[in-house]
C-alpha positions as CSV (number, residue, x, y, z in Angstrom):
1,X,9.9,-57.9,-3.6
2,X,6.3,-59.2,-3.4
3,X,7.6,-62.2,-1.6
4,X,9.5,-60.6,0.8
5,X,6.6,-58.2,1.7
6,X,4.2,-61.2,1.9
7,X,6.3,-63.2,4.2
8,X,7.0,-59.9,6.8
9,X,3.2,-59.1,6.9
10,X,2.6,-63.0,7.6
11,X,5.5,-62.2,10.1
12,X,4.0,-59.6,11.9
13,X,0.5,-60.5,12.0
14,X,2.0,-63.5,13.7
15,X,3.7,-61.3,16.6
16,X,0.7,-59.6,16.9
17,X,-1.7,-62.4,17.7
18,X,1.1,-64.1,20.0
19,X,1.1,-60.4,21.7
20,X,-2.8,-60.8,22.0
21,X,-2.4,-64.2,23.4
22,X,0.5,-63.2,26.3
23,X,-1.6,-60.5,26.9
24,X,-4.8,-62.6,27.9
25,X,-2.7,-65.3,29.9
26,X,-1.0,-62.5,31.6
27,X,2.0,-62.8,30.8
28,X,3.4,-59.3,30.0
29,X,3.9,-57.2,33.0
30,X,2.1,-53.8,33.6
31,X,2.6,-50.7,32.1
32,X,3.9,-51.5,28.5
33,X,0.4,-51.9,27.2
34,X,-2.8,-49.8,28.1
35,X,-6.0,-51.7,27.6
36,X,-8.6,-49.7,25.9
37,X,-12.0,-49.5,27.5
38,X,-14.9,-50.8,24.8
39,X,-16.9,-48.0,23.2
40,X,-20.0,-47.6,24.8
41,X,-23.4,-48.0,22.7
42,X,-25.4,-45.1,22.3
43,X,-28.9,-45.4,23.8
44,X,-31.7,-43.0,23.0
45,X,-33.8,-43.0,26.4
46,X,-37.1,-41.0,25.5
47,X,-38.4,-41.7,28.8
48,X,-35.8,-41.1,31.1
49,X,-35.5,-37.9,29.6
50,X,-38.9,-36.5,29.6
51,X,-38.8,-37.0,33.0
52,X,-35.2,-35.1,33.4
53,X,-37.4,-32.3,31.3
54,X,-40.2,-32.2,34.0
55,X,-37.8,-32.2,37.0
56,X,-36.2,-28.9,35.7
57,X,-38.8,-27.3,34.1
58,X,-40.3,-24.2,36.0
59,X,-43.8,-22.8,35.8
60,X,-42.7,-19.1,35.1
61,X,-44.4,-16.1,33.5
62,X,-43.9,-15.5,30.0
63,X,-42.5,-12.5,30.4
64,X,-39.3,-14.2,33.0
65,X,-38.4,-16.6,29.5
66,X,-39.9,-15.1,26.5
67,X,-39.9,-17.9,24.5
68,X,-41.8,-17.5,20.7
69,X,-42.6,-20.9,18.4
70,X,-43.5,-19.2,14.8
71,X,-43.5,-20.1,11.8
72,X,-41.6,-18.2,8.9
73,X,-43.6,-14.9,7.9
74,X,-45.5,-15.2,4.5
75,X,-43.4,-12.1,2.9
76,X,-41.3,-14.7,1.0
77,X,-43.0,-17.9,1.4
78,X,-42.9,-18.0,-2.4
79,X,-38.7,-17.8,-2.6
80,X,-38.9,-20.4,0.6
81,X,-41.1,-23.1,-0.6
82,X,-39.5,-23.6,-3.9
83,X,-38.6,-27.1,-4.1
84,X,-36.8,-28.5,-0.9
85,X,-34.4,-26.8,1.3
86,X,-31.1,-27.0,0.9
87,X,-28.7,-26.3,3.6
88,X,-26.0,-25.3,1.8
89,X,-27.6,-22.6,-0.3
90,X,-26.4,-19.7,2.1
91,X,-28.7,-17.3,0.3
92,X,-32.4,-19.3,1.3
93,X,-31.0,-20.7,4.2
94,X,-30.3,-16.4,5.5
95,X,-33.5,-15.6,4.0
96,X,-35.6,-18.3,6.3
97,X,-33.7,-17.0,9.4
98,X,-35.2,-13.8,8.4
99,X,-38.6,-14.8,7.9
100,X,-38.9,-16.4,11.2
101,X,-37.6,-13.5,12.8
102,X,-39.9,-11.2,11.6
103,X,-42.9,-13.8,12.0
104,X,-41.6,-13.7,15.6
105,X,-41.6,-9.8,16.4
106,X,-44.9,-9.7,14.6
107,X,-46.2,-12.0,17.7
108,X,-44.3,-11.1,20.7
109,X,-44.4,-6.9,20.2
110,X,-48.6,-7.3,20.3
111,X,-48.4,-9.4,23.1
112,X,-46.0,-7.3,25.6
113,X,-48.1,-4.2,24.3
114,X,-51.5,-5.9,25.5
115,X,-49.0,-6.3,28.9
116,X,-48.4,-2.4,29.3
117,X,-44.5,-3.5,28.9
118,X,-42.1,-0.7,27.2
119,X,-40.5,-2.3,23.7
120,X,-38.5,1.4,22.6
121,X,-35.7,2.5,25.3
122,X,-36.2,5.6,26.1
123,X,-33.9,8.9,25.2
124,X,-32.7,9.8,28.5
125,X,-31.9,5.9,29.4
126,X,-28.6,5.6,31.5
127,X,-27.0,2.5,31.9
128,X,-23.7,1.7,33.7
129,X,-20.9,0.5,32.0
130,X,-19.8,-2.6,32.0
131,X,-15.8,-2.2,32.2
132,X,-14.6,0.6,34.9
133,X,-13.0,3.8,33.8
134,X,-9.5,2.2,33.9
135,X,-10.1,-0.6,31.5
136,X,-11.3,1.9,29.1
137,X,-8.6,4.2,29.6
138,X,-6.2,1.6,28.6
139,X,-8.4,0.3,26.1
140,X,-7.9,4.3,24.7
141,X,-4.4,3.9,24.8
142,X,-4.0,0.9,22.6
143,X,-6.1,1.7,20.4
144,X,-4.3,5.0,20.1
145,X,-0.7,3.0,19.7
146,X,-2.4,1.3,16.8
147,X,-3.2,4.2,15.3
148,X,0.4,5.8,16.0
149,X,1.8,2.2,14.0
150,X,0.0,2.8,11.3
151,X,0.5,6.3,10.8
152,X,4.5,5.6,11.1
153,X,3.9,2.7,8.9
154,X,2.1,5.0,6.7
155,X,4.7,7.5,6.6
156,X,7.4,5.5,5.9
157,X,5.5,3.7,2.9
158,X,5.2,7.2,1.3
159,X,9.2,7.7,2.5
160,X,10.3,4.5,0.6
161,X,7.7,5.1,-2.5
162,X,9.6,8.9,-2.5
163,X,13.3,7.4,-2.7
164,X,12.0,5.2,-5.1
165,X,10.9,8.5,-7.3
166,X,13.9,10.2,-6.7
167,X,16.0,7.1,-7.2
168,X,14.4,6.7,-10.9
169,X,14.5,10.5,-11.6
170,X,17.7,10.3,-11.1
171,X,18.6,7.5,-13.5
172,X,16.5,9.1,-16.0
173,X,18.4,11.9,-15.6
174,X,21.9,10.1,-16.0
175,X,20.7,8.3,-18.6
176,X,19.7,11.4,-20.8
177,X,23.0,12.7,-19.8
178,X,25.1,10.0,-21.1
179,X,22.8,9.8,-24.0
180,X,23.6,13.7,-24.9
181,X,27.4,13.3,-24.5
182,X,27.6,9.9,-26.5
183,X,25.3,12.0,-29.3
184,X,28.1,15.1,-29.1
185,X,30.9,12.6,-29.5
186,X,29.6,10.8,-32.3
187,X,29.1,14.8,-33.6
188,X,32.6,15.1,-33.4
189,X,33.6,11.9,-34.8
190,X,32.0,12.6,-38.2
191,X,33.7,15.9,-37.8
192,X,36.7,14.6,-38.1
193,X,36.3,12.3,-40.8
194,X,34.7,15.2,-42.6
195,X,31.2,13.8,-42.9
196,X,29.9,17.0,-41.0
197,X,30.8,20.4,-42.4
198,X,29.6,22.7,-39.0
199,X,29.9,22.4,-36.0
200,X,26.3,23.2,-35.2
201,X,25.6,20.9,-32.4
202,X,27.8,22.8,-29.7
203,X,25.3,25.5,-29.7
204,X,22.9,23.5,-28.7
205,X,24.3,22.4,-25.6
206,X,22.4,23.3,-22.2
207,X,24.7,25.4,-20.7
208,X,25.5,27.8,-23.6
209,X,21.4,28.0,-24.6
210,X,21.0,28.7,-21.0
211,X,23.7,31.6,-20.9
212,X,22.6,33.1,-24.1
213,X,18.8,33.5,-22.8
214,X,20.7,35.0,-19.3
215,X,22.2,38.1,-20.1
216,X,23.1,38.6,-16.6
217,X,24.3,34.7,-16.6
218,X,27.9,35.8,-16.2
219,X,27.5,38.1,-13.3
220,X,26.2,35.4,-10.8
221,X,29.4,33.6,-11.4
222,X,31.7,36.6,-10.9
223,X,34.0,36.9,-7.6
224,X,33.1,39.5,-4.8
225,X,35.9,42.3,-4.2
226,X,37.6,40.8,-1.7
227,X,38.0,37.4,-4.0
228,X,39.1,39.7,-6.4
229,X,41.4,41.7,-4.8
230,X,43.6,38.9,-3.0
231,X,43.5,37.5,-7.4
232,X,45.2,40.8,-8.2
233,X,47.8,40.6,-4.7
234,X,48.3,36.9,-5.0
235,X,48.0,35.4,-8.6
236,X,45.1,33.0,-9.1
237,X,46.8,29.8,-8.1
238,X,47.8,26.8,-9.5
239,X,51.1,26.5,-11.7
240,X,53.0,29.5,-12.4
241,X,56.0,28.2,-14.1
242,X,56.1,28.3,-18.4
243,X,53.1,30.6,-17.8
244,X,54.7,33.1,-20.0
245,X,55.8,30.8,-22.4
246,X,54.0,31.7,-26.2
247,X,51.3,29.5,-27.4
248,X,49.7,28.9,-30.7
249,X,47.0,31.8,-30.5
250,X,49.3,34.4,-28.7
251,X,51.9,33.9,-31.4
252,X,49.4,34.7,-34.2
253,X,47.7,37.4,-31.9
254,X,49.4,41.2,-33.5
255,X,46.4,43.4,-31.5
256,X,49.1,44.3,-29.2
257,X,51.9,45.8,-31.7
258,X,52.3,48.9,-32.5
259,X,54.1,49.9,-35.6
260,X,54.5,53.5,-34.6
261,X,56.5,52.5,-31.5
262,X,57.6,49.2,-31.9
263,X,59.4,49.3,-35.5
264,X,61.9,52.5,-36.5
265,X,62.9,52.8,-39.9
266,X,66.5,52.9,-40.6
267,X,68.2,56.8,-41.3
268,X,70.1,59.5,-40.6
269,X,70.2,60.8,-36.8
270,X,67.9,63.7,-36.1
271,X,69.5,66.9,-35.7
272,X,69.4,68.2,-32.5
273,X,71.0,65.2,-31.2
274,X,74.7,66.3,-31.1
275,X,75.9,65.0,-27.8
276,X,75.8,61.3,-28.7
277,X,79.1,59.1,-27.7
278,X,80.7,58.0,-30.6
279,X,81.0,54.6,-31.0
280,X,84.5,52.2,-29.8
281,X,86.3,52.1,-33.3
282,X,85.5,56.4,-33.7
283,X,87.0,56.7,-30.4
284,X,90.3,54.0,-30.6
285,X,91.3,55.9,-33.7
286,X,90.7,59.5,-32.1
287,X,93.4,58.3,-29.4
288,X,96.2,56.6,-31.6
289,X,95.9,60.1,-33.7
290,X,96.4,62.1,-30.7
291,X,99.7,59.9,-30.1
């Protein structure tokens, strides 16, 4: 590889000066190569332009240029002259700034005072505008679109935090949910396998603790009259057939019999009841005798 890389460089350096060398004879035509002009050298001529200075400069009042040459004031000459200046400390290189400002309005206020020339603007000083009434108008009216983006932006940053809230309330909420019904069911499992002797942990479900603080609980969830009434004409929907069909609890259920009606002991027939039918047998035997 280093070979190979020495004999292309030798190879191109080679092209190159041949280019250089077609170049000067003139043998390449026009407009494939630009010649570059040589750099020009940089001359410093003092003379030439003091005398540009003098043919521009204007004898004017002070007052037309107002032009101060001070030296930094003396408030902080101590934090200034420590050791030499360096530009790139932002803090001393602010604080000279300052200096020489302040060394400068120390000099010039005197001096337009001493010329009867106002330095305060006065309270009822009017000045015209710069921009007309209709750039400012529309300046208004951006700046009030601005503030009408970030306003919607605003609101619909609180919107989105909100969903997010109501997004994670509502996981909570499932999760506590599932975590009370996986709790019940685990209830009822040892239950079953007779680890658990009561069934305490139904009465503390939300609904029933809710109901048992409500005594009125059951009347919000009753039907108006007219629900009611069209229950008593029409049934209460759904199936209808083996409605009437016995079931564990109605089997075992004996509120509804009564003895007195319901059961007749066995004995003779009471005596005022003379016109009873005698039975088929009494009667086939009362005909072949008649015969």
């Amino acid at each position: 590889m280093d070979s190979d890389e020495s004999f292309s460089g030798v190879e191109s350096s080679d092209s190159d000066e041949e280019l250089q060398e077609a170049f000067a004879a003139g043998k390449l035509k026009p407009g494939l190569n630009l010649e570059l002009p040589a750099s020009s050298k940089t001359i410093n001529n003092t003379a030439g332009l003091k005398q540009k200075l003098l043919a521009i400069k204007k004898d004017l009042p002070w007052v037309e240029h107002l032009d101060v040459t001070s030296k930094p004031a003396a408030t902080h000459k101590d934090l200034i002259s420590q050791g030499e200046i360096d530009v790139h400390d932002d803090f001393k290189r602010e604080l000279r700034f300052y200096c020489q400002a302040q060394a400068t309005v120390l000099e010039a206020i005197p001096r337009l005072h001493s010329m009867n020339l106002p330095t305060k603007r006065p309270e009822d000083y009017f000045a015209q505008m710069a921009k007309s009434d209709d750039h400012m108008k529309r300046v208004r009216e951006k700046l009030l679109e601005k503030q009408t983006a970030m306003d919607r932006s605003e609101k619909a940053k609180k919107l989105r935090e909100l969903r997010k809230y109501g997004k994670k309330v509502q996981v909570e909420v499932l999760q506590k949910r599932q975590k009370e019904k996986k709790d019940m069911l685990d209830a009822v499992k040892k239950y079953r396998k007779g680890q658990k002797d009561k069934l305490d942990f139904l009465d503390d479900l939300p609904g029933e603790s809710k109901n048992k603080g409500n005594k009125n609980s059951t009347d919000k969830f009753r039907p108006n009259k007219k629900r009611e009434f069209k229950n008593k004409k029409f049934g209460f929907g759904g199936q209808k057939k083996r409605s009437k069909l016995n079931t564990k609890n109605s089997a075992v259920d004996m509120s509804s019999f009564n003895p007195k009606i319901n059961q007749k002991k066995p004995g003779k027939p009471k005596p005022g009841n003379k016109n009873k039918r005698p039975g088929k047998s009494r009667r086939q035997k009362a005909r072949s005798k008649k015969k």
